[in-house]
Short mmCIF file of C-alpha atoms and ligand atoms in Angstrom, two decimals:
data_model
loop_
_atom_site.label_atom_id
_atom_site.label_comp_id
_atom_site.label_asym_id
_atom_site.label_seq_id
_atom_site.Cartn_x
_atom_site.Cartn_y
_atom_site.Cartn_z
CA MET A 68 0.00 0.00 0.00
CA ASN A 69 1.18 3.50 -0.75
CA PRO A 70 2.59 4.89 2.60
CA ASN A 71 0.51 8.08 2.11
CA TRP A 72 -2.60 5.97 1.97
CA ARG A 73 -1.55 4.06 5.07
CA GLY A 74 -1.30 7.39 6.95
CA ALA A 75 -4.68 8.51 5.57
CA VAL A 76 -6.39 5.26 6.68
CA VAL A 77 -4.85 5.55 10.17
CA ARG A 78 -5.99 9.20 10.31
CA HIS A 79 -9.55 8.21 9.31
CA LEU A 80 -9.63 5.51 11.97
CA LEU A 81 -8.35 7.91 14.61
CA LEU A 82 -10.97 10.50 13.58
CA LEU A 83 -13.64 7.82 13.80
CA LEU A 84 -12.49 6.79 17.28
CA ALA A 85 -12.41 10.46 18.34
CA GLY A 86 -15.98 10.95 17.01
CA CYS A 87 -17.12 7.84 18.90
CA GLY A 88 -15.38 9.16 22.07
CA LEU A 89 -17.19 12.52 21.71
CA LEU A 90 -20.53 10.79 21.19
CA GLY A 91 -19.81 8.63 24.26
CA LEU A 92 -18.99 11.74 26.29
CA ILE A 93 -22.29 13.40 25.29
CA SER A 94 -24.42 10.32 25.74
CA GLY A 95 -22.45 8.63 28.51
CA GLN A 96 -22.66 5.34 26.50
CA TYR A 97 -19.08 4.78 25.31
CA ALA A 98 -19.54 1.17 24.26
CA TRP A 99 -22.66 1.89 22.15
CA ALA A 100 -21.04 4.91 20.59
CA LEU A 101 -18.06 2.72 19.57
CA VAL A 102 -20.34 -0.03 18.19
CA LEU A 103 -22.35 2.56 16.26
CA GLY A 104 -19.25 4.22 14.80
CA LEU A 105 -17.51 0.98 13.76
CA GLY A 106 -20.82 -0.40 12.40
CA ALA A 107 -21.26 2.69 10.20
CA TYR A 108 -17.64 2.37 9.03
CA LEU A 109 -18.13 -1.32 8.17
CA ALA A 110 -21.43 -0.60 6.36
CA TRP A 111 -19.68 2.03 4.21
CA HIS A 112 -16.92 -0.44 3.25
CA VAL A 113 -19.46 -3.17 2.38
CA LYS A 114 -21.33 -0.66 0.23
CA GLN A 115 -18.14 0.20 -1.67
CA LEU A 116 -17.38 -3.51 -2.13
CA LEU A 117 -20.87 -4.11 -3.54
CA ARG A 118 -20.46 -1.16 -5.95
CA LEU A 119 -17.16 -2.57 -7.13
CA HIS A 120 -18.69 -6.01 -7.55
CA ARG A 121 -21.65 -4.64 -9.51
CA TRP A 122 -19.36 -2.59 -11.78
CA LEU A 123 -17.07 -5.55 -12.47
CA ARG A 124 -20.02 -7.77 -13.36
CA GLU A 125 -22.35 -5.48 -15.23
CA ARG A 126 -20.22 -2.77 -16.73
CA GLN A 127 -20.40 -1.94 -20.43
CA PRO A 128 -17.12 -1.89 -22.36
CA ASP A 129 -15.32 1.36 -21.64
CA GLU A 130 -17.71 2.24 -18.79
CA ALA A 131 -15.83 4.34 -16.24
CA PRO A 132 -15.62 2.93 -12.70
CA PRO A 133 -17.96 4.30 -9.99
CA GLU A 134 -16.84 7.47 -8.27
CA GLY A 135 -15.21 6.58 -5.01
CA TYR A 136 -13.95 8.35 -1.98
CA GLY A 137 -10.49 7.89 -0.51
CA LEU A 138 -8.80 4.53 -0.79
CA TRP A 139 -11.81 3.00 -2.57
CA GLY A 140 -11.61 5.66 -5.26
CA GLU A 141 -7.94 4.78 -5.73
CA ILE A 142 -8.77 1.05 -5.97
CA PHE A 143 -11.52 1.71 -8.57
CA ASP A 144 -9.14 3.78 -10.68
CA ASN A 145 -6.32 1.26 -10.49
CA ILE A 146 -8.57 -1.59 -11.55
CA TYR A 147 -9.88 0.53 -14.40
CA HIS A 148 -6.34 1.32 -15.61
CA LEU A 149 -5.29 -2.30 -15.37
CA GLN A 150 -8.27 -3.28 -17.47
CA ARG A 151 -7.54 -0.60 -20.07
CA ARG A 152 -3.92 -1.73 -20.31
CA ASP A 153 -5.03 -5.34 -20.66
CA GLN A 154 -7.44 -4.34 -23.42
CA ARG A 155 -4.72 -2.48 -25.30
CA VAL A 156 -2.31 -5.48 -25.06
CA ARG A 157 -5.10 -7.80 -26.21
CA GLY A 158 -5.88 -5.49 -29.10
CA ARG A 159 -2.23 -5.46 -30.15
CA LEU A 160 -2.00 -9.28 -29.93
CA GLN A 161 -5.20 -9.65 -31.92
CA ALA A 162 -3.76 -7.33 -34.58
CA VAL A 163 -0.63 -9.52 -34.79
CA ILE A 164 -2.77 -12.68 -35.06
CA ASP A 165 -4.92 -11.04 -37.74
CA ARG A 166 -1.83 -10.08 -39.75
CA VAL A 167 -0.34 -13.57 -39.48
CA GLN A 168 -3.66 -15.08 -40.54
CA GLU A 169 -4.00 -12.61 -43.41
CA SER A 170 -0.48 -13.34 -44.66
CA THR A 171 -0.83 -17.12 -44.39
CA ALA A 172 -4.21 -16.88 -46.12
CA ALA A 173 -2.46 -15.04 -48.96
CA LEU A 174 0.19 -17.81 -49.24
CA ARG A 175 -0.13 -20.12 -52.20
CA ASP A 176 1.39 -22.96 -50.16
CA ALA A 177 -0.78 -24.78 -47.66
CA VAL A 178 0.18 -24.37 -43.99
CA ILE A 179 -1.34 -26.86 -41.58
CA MET A 180 -0.79 -27.17 -37.83
CA LEU A 181 -1.22 -30.63 -36.36
CA ASP A 182 -1.14 -31.73 -32.72
CA SER A 183 1.18 -34.50 -31.47
CA ASP A 184 -1.32 -37.18 -32.60
CA GLY A 185 -1.57 -35.73 -36.10
CA ASN A 186 -5.00 -34.14 -35.62
CA LEU A 187 -5.75 -30.89 -37.45
CA GLU A 188 -5.57 -27.76 -35.30
CA TRP A 189 -5.39 -24.92 -37.81
CA TRP A 190 -4.87 -24.45 -41.55
CA ASN A 191 -4.84 -21.65 -44.10
CA LEU A 192 -6.98 -21.07 -47.15
CA ALA A 193 -4.57 -22.79 -49.56
CA ALA A 194 -4.94 -26.02 -47.56
CA GLU A 195 -8.61 -26.01 -48.52
CA THR A 196 -7.86 -25.68 -52.24
CA LEU A 197 -4.87 -28.06 -52.33
CA LEU A 198 -6.07 -30.78 -49.95
CA GLY A 199 -9.82 -30.11 -49.82
CA LEU A 200 -9.90 -29.43 -46.07
CA LYS A 201 -13.23 -28.04 -44.86
CA THR A 202 -13.61 -25.36 -42.21
CA PRO A 203 -14.74 -26.06 -39.49
CA GLN A 204 -15.85 -29.69 -40.03
CA ASP A 205 -12.32 -31.08 -40.37
CA SER A 206 -10.97 -29.45 -37.22
CA GLY A 207 -9.71 -32.18 -34.87
CA GLN A 208 -9.73 -34.82 -37.63
CA SER A 209 -6.69 -37.01 -38.10
CA ILE A 210 -4.57 -35.96 -41.12
CA ALA A 211 -4.24 -39.64 -42.11
CA ASN A 212 -8.03 -39.70 -42.70
CA LEU A 213 -7.82 -36.75 -45.06
CA VAL A 214 -4.64 -37.64 -46.96
CA ARG A 215 -5.32 -41.30 -47.47
CA HIS A 216 -2.31 -42.26 -49.57
CA PRO A 217 -0.50 -45.28 -47.98
CA ARG A 218 2.88 -43.60 -48.52
CA PHE A 219 1.74 -40.56 -46.57
CA LYS A 220 0.74 -42.73 -43.62
CA GLU A 221 4.08 -44.53 -43.73
CA TYR A 222 5.95 -41.20 -43.97
CA PHE A 223 4.01 -39.69 -41.06
CA ASP A 224 4.28 -42.76 -38.83
CA GLN A 225 8.03 -43.07 -39.41
CA GLY A 226 8.57 -39.53 -38.11
CA LYS A 227 11.68 -38.98 -40.29
CA PHE A 228 10.91 -35.75 -42.04
CA HIS A 229 14.28 -34.59 -43.42
CA ASP A 230 13.19 -35.46 -46.97
CA ALA A 231 10.00 -34.05 -48.47
CA LEU A 232 7.36 -36.42 -49.82
CA GLU A 233 5.75 -36.05 -53.24
CA LEU A 234 2.28 -37.40 -53.89
CA PRO A 235 -0.75 -36.79 -56.13
CA SER A 236 -3.28 -34.42 -54.59
CA PRO A 237 -6.08 -36.23 -52.72
CA ILE A 238 -8.68 -34.16 -54.59
CA ASN A 239 -7.12 -33.96 -58.05
CA ASP A 240 -5.01 -36.77 -59.50
CA ARG A 241 -3.38 -34.51 -62.05
CA LYS A 242 -1.85 -32.29 -59.40
CA ARG A 243 1.40 -33.23 -57.64
CA LEU A 244 1.95 -32.03 -54.10
CA GLN A 245 5.09 -31.88 -52.04
CA PHE A 246 4.65 -32.47 -48.30
CA GLN A 247 7.21 -31.10 -45.86
CA ILE A 248 6.70 -31.67 -42.15
CA THR A 249 8.56 -30.03 -39.25
CA GLN A 250 8.18 -31.00 -35.63
CA TYR A 251 8.07 -28.28 -33.01
CA GLY A 252 7.06 -27.63 -29.39
CA ASN A 253 5.53 -30.65 -27.70
CA ARG A 254 5.81 -33.03 -30.71
CA GLU A 255 3.33 -30.89 -32.66
CA HIS A 256 3.73 -30.79 -36.43
CA LEU A 257 3.81 -27.97 -38.92
CA MET A 258 3.03 -29.22 -42.40
CA LEU A 259 3.77 -27.25 -45.57
CA VAL A 260 2.22 -28.45 -48.82
CA ARG A 261 3.37 -27.05 -52.18
CA ASP A 262 1.91 -27.55 -55.60
CA VAL A 263 4.84 -28.95 -57.63
CA THR A 264 2.82 -30.05 -60.67
CA ARG A 265 4.85 -27.88 -63.05
CA LEU A 266 8.20 -29.11 -61.71
CA HIS A 267 6.92 -32.66 -61.84
CA GLN A 268 5.85 -32.24 -65.46
CA LEU A 269 9.29 -30.87 -66.40
CA GLU A 270 10.97 -33.75 -64.59
CA GLN A 271 8.65 -36.17 -66.37
CA MET A 272 9.51 -34.57 -69.73
CA ARG A 273 13.21 -35.04 -68.99
CA LYS A 274 12.69 -38.69 -68.07
CA ASP A 275 10.52 -39.34 -71.12
CA PHE A 276 13.07 -37.65 -73.36
CA VAL A 277 15.97 -39.77 -72.07
CA ALA A 278 13.87 -42.95 -72.29
CA ASN A 279 12.68 -42.16 -75.83
CA VAL A 280 16.13 -41.24 -77.12
CA SER A 281 17.62 -44.40 -75.60
CA HIS A 282 14.85 -46.46 -77.13
CA GLU A 283 15.16 -44.86 -80.57
CA LEU A 284 18.95 -45.28 -80.60
CA ARG A 285 18.74 -48.98 -79.85
CA THR A 286 17.54 -50.12 -83.27
CA PRO A 287 20.17 -48.30 -85.42
CA LEU A 288 22.86 -49.41 -82.99
CA THR A 289 21.72 -53.04 -83.19
CA VAL A 290 21.89 -52.84 -86.99
CA ILE A 291 25.39 -51.31 -86.96
CA SER A 292 26.63 -53.83 -84.38
CA GLY A 293 25.09 -56.66 -86.43
CA TYR A 294 26.97 -55.62 -89.59
CA LEU A 295 30.19 -55.17 -87.66
CA GLU A 296 29.82 -58.65 -86.23
CA THR A 297 29.20 -60.12 -89.69
CA LEU A 298 32.26 -58.33 -91.07
CA LEU A 299 34.44 -59.54 -88.21
CA ASP A 300 33.05 -63.08 -88.54
CA ASN A 301 34.43 -63.10 -92.08
CA VAL A 302 37.74 -61.71 -91.02
CA GLU A 303 39.62 -63.24 -93.97
CA SER A 304 37.66 -61.12 -96.48
CA VAL A 305 38.37 -57.90 -94.57
CA ASN A 306 41.25 -55.70 -95.57
CA PRO A 307 43.79 -56.14 -92.69
CA ARG A 308 44.17 -52.34 -92.51
CA TRP A 309 40.54 -52.10 -91.44
CA LEU A 310 40.61 -54.93 -88.90
CA ARG A 311 41.67 -52.88 -85.87
CA ALA A 312 39.23 -50.10 -86.70
CA LEU A 313 36.39 -52.59 -87.01
CA GLN A 314 37.30 -54.24 -83.72
CA GLN A 315 37.32 -50.88 -81.95
CA MET A 316 34.00 -49.97 -83.55
CA GLN A 317 32.52 -53.19 -82.25
CA GLN A 318 33.92 -52.56 -78.77
CA GLN A 319 32.54 -49.02 -78.63
CA GLY A 320 29.23 -50.25 -80.08
CA ALA A 321 28.95 -52.76 -77.22
CA ARG A 322 29.74 -49.97 -74.76
CA MET A 323 27.02 -47.81 -76.24
CA GLN A 324 24.59 -50.69 -76.04
CA ASN A 325 25.41 -51.13 -72.34
CA LEU A 326 24.89 -47.42 -71.83
CA LEU A 327 21.48 -47.48 -73.54
CA ASN A 328 20.45 -50.56 -71.53
CA ASP A 329 21.44 -48.83 -68.30
CA LEU A 330 19.62 -45.62 -69.29
CA LEU A 331 16.48 -47.59 -70.11
CA LEU A 332 16.71 -49.51 -66.85
CA LEU A 333 17.07 -46.23 -64.93
CA ALA A 334 14.08 -44.75 -66.75
CA LYS A 335 12.04 -47.82 -65.82
CA LEU A 336 13.13 -47.63 -62.19
CA GLU A 337 12.22 -43.95 -62.01
CA ALA A 338 8.76 -44.45 -63.53
CA THR A 339 7.23 -45.87 -60.34
CA ASP A 340 8.09 -45.53 -56.68
CA TYR A 341 7.81 -49.12 -55.53
CA PRO A 342 9.01 -52.34 -57.22
CA SER A 343 6.47 -53.97 -59.47
CA ASP A 344 6.68 -57.24 -57.60
CA ASN A 345 6.93 -57.77 -53.91
CA LEU A 346 7.75 -61.48 -53.88
CA PRO A 347 10.12 -63.19 -51.47
CA VAL A 348 13.55 -63.26 -53.11
CA ALA A 349 16.06 -65.96 -52.12
CA VAL A 350 18.99 -63.57 -51.86
CA ASP A 351 21.52 -66.33 -51.04
CA LEU A 352 20.89 -68.11 -54.36
CA LEU A 353 20.92 -64.79 -56.19
CA LEU A 354 24.29 -63.95 -54.65
CA LEU A 355 25.67 -67.36 -55.53
CA SER A 356 24.90 -66.78 -59.20
CA ILE A 357 26.33 -63.22 -59.02
CA LYS A 358 29.46 -64.61 -57.40
CA ASN A 359 29.87 -67.08 -60.30
CA ASP A 360 29.44 -64.26 -62.82
CA ALA A 361 31.99 -62.16 -60.91
CA GLN A 362 34.43 -65.06 -60.98
CA ALA A 363 33.99 -65.25 -64.76
CA LEU A 364 34.53 -61.48 -65.03
CA SER A 365 37.63 -61.69 -62.86
CA ALA A 366 39.00 -64.60 -64.95
CA ALA A 367 42.76 -64.18 -65.24
CA HIS A 368 42.81 -61.39 -62.65
CA ASN A 369 42.44 -64.13 -60.09
CA HIS A 370 40.41 -62.32 -57.40
CA GLY A 371 39.59 -64.28 -54.28
CA ILE A 372 35.80 -63.92 -53.98
CA SER A 373 34.11 -65.23 -50.81
CA LEU A 374 30.38 -65.38 -50.01
CA GLU A 375 28.72 -65.67 -46.59
CA ALA A 376 24.94 -65.58 -46.87
CA ASP A 377 22.11 -66.40 -44.46
CA ALA A 378 20.11 -68.93 -46.50
CA SER A 379 16.94 -68.42 -44.42
CA LEU A 380 16.89 -64.66 -44.98
CA LYS A 381 14.57 -63.68 -47.83
CA LEU A 382 13.74 -60.18 -48.99
CA LYS A 383 10.46 -58.76 -50.31
CA GLY A 384 11.01 -57.16 -53.69
CA SER A 385 11.90 -57.66 -57.30
CA GLU A 386 14.56 -60.28 -58.05
CA ALA A 387 15.55 -58.65 -61.36
CA GLU A 388 16.07 -55.25 -59.73
CA LEU A 389 18.00 -56.67 -56.79
CA ARG A 390 20.16 -58.69 -59.18
CA SER A 391 21.14 -55.58 -61.10
CA ALA A 392 21.91 -53.61 -57.90
CA PHE A 393 23.93 -56.35 -56.20
CA SER A 394 25.76 -57.35 -59.36
CA ASN A 395 26.70 -53.72 -60.04
CA LEU A 396 28.32 -53.52 -56.60
CA VAL A 397 30.08 -56.88 -56.90
CA PHE A 398 31.30 -56.21 -60.46
CA ASN A 399 32.60 -52.79 -59.39
CA ALA A 400 34.60 -54.53 -56.65
CA VAL A 401 36.12 -56.77 -59.34
CA LYS A 402 36.72 -53.89 -61.74
CA TYR A 403 38.35 -51.62 -59.17
CA SER A 404 40.53 -54.20 -57.39
CA PRO A 405 44.01 -55.12 -58.57
CA ASP A 406 44.86 -58.68 -59.57
CA ASP A 407 44.68 -61.28 -56.76
CA GLY A 408 42.57 -58.83 -54.66
CA GLU A 409 40.17 -60.12 -51.99
CA ILE A 410 36.42 -59.55 -52.36
CA ARG A 411 34.02 -60.44 -49.56
CA ILE A 412 30.25 -60.64 -50.13
CA ARG A 413 27.98 -60.88 -47.06
CA TRP A 414 24.25 -61.15 -46.47
CA TRP A 415 22.99 -61.15 -42.88
CA ARG A 416 20.36 -59.76 -40.53
CA ASP A 417 20.21 -58.10 -37.10
CA GLU A 418 17.67 -55.99 -35.14
CA GLN A 419 18.02 -53.11 -37.62
CA GLY A 420 17.03 -55.29 -40.58
CA ALA A 421 18.81 -57.13 -43.39
CA HIS A 422 22.18 -56.11 -44.77
CA PHE A 423 24.17 -56.82 -47.91
CA SER A 424 27.78 -55.80 -48.15
CA VAL A 425 30.65 -56.06 -50.60
CA SER A 426 34.16 -55.35 -49.36
CA ASP A 427 37.15 -55.21 -51.63
CA SER A 428 40.86 -54.69 -51.19
CA GLY A 429 40.91 -52.39 -54.20
CA ILE A 430 42.04 -48.89 -55.00
CA GLY A 431 39.52 -47.22 -52.69
CA ILE A 432 37.83 -43.83 -53.09
CA GLU A 433 38.76 -40.48 -51.56
CA ALA A 434 36.24 -39.23 -48.97
CA LYS A 435 35.42 -36.07 -50.99
CA HIS A 436 33.93 -38.20 -53.81
CA LEU A 437 31.66 -40.33 -51.59
CA PRO A 438 28.62 -37.98 -51.37
CA ARG A 439 28.44 -37.65 -55.19
CA LEU A 440 29.23 -41.22 -56.15
CA THR A 441 25.63 -42.25 -56.85
CA GLU A 442 25.06 -39.36 -59.28
CA ARG A 443 24.68 -40.32 -62.92
CA PHE A 444 27.96 -40.33 -64.83
CA TYR A 445 29.90 -39.23 -61.77
CA ARG A 446 33.36 -40.69 -61.96
CA VAL A 447 36.24 -40.46 -59.56
CA ASP A 448 38.72 -40.65 -62.41
CA SER A 449 37.39 -40.59 -65.96
CA SER A 450 40.48 -42.14 -67.54
CA ARG A 451 40.30 -45.04 -65.11
CA ALA A 452 36.56 -45.53 -65.78
CA ALA A 453 37.16 -45.65 -69.53
CA ASN A 454 39.58 -48.53 -69.01
CA THR A 455 37.03 -50.54 -67.05
CA GLY A 456 34.35 -49.99 -69.68
CA GLY A 457 31.83 -48.80 -67.08
CA THR A 458 28.84 -46.69 -68.05
CA GLY A 459 28.95 -44.41 -65.01
CA LEU A 460 25.35 -45.34 -64.26
CA GLY A 461 25.94 -48.40 -62.06
CA LEU A 462 25.69 -46.74 -58.68
CA ALA A 463 22.76 -44.55 -59.81
CA ILE A 464 20.91 -47.79 -60.61
CA VAL A 465 21.89 -49.19 -57.20
CA LYS A 466 20.54 -46.08 -55.48
CA HIS A 467 17.21 -46.25 -57.31
CA VAL A 468 16.73 -49.96 -56.70
CA LEU A 469 17.47 -49.48 -53.00
CA LEU A 470 15.07 -46.54 -52.79
CA ARG A 471 12.33 -48.74 -54.23
CA HIS A 472 13.12 -51.36 -51.55
CA ARG A 473 13.13 -48.76 -48.72
CA ALA A 474 16.84 -49.38 -48.28
CA ARG A 475 19.85 -47.11 -48.13
CA LEU A 476 23.44 -47.35 -49.31
CA ASP A 477 26.42 -46.83 -47.05
CA ILE A 478 29.89 -46.38 -48.53
CA ALA A 479 33.09 -46.66 -46.52
CA SER A 480 36.42 -46.44 -48.25
CA VAL A 481 40.10 -45.92 -47.58
CA PRO A 482 42.14 -44.93 -50.65
CA GLY A 483 44.68 -47.61 -51.43
CA LYS A 484 43.15 -50.05 -48.95
CA GLY A 485 39.69 -50.86 -50.28
CA SER A 486 36.00 -50.05 -50.08
CA THR A 487 32.89 -51.48 -48.47
CA PHE A 488 29.46 -50.85 -50.01
CA THR A 489 26.65 -51.83 -47.63
CA CYS A 490 22.91 -51.89 -48.37
CA HIS A 491 20.67 -51.64 -45.30
CA PHE A 492 17.12 -52.98 -45.66
CA PRO A 493 14.57 -52.16 -42.90
CA PRO A 494 12.94 -55.07 -40.99
CA GLN A 495 9.58 -54.59 -42.78
CA GLN A 496 11.29 -55.49 -46.06
CA ILE A 497 12.27 -58.97 -44.80
CA ALA A 498 9.90 -61.66 -46.14
CA GLY A 499 8.04 -63.48 -43.34
CA ALA A 500 10.11 -61.61 -40.78
CA GLN A 501 10.03 -63.07 -37.27
CA PRO A 502 11.36 -60.68 -34.64
CA LEU A 503 14.88 -61.60 -33.58
P1 ADP B 1905 31.16 -47.11 -63.50
O1 ADP B 1905 30.30 -47.68 -64.55
O2 ADP B 1905 32.09 -46.06 -63.99
O3 ADP B 1905 31.78 -48.14 -62.64
P2 ADP B 1905 29.52 -46.59 -61.20
O4 ADP B 1905 28.33 -45.72 -61.03
O5 ADP B 1905 29.34 -48.05 -60.97
O6 ADP B 1905 30.11 -46.29 -62.61
O7 ADP B 1905 30.64 -46.07 -60.24
C1 ADP B 1905 30.95 -44.69 -60.17
C2 ADP B 1905 32.39 -44.47 -59.81
O8 ADP B 1905 32.62 -44.91 -58.47
C3 ADP B 1905 33.35 -45.30 -60.65
O9 ADP B 1905 33.74 -44.60 -61.79
C4 ADP B 1905 34.53 -45.52 -59.73
O10 ADP B 1905 35.43 -44.45 -59.84
C5 ADP B 1905 33.92 -45.46 -58.34
N1 ADP B 1905 33.77 -46.81 -57.73
C6 ADP B 1905 32.67 -47.58 -57.72
N2 ADP B 1905 32.85 -48.73 -57.07
C7 ADP B 1905 34.15 -48.70 -56.65
C8 ADP B 1905 34.99 -49.61 -55.88
N3 ADP B 1905 34.53 -50.78 -55.44
N4 ADP B 1905 36.25 -49.23 -55.65
C9 ADP B 1905 36.73 -48.03 -56.08
N5 ADP B 1905 36.01 -47.14 -56.79
C10 ADP B 1905 34.74 -47.47 -57.07
#
């Protein structure tokens, strides 16, 4: 309490007591005079309290507080000022909220706030046009009920949001949407949805172009290779001066054919997200046949190739795709290891899932190349790659096949010592998986 007010209250009480004393002196009834005085004082306070109560309950906005005397007047004024200040702060906050809502409403990207269970809390106007959300009916609904694509559910349940997800719009198949989720606060989610139809179309055009060109080039190349083969089959009728040129033409023709085959395979892998078949693949038998092919490729280079595979461990997926991924890795190990090098192929499982690895004692790769190794045509050393006859697409194919099998590629390498390429498959990709 303000010290001045404390003095004033004490002075009032003293005055009251003096008045009561005077009344007692006149009437001779000191006790009654005191009771009367204090009673009147109490009644006045109760009246002020009731006025305050009535004003707090029934006042109109901006209605000034009742006029009060002394300390009560001060209390009325203070409460009034507090309320005014509160109103001003609330007004300012509301203005901020209005501006945020206006700006998010003007956004062309959808912004959606979800609680920790994935139920809708708030969304902007674009969310209604892109995802078909309805205000207010959908408030509190689970997002998985509104975006019913199985890949969205898998993406949301996994909780790993570093990569965005691209899907067709739930209300218009011709639109492509990109979903980006960020977690914040108490495991709440902020979801941004962008219309990427145009980008998707451009990407599709690029893919179609590469696939069409590869396809169109195949026939003329087959004809040229066919004639070259016929000429070389009748080597005695060929002018010896042309023999070397023809042999080189045939070699380069075969290289081009490999390149076209790899480009077509990549185009096919890119066309859909998941493998066409999801059958149990006996990886141990697959690896045995790849090992035999690798041995044939190694031939005189005399690599020591060993295989350790869990025969009971089968993988859900496409055998043809897995064959091309695994054989690319094993053949690379052969290609990039010196004569008599050791190559170890393993296939095993643990709590994290199933794993395939190829280790070689080859030339290795410098760390700076590792992040870009799976890019198309990326080569550590182009002169070296030309010697091995590679297309530069092998690891890009591996990456795509693994993506379609929910797996990821891990590369560890020490230059001059060797490399290990490991494919990690999640437990749900194991066929008939029993928990370990
Ligand atoms: P390529 O057809 O040229 O082999 P890849 O996509 O299969 O293309 O490989 C890309 C590059 O990665 C290769 O050019 C090579 O330099 C490097 N590389 C791949 N596997 C190995 C390995 N086992 N050891 C060393 N370098 C490798």
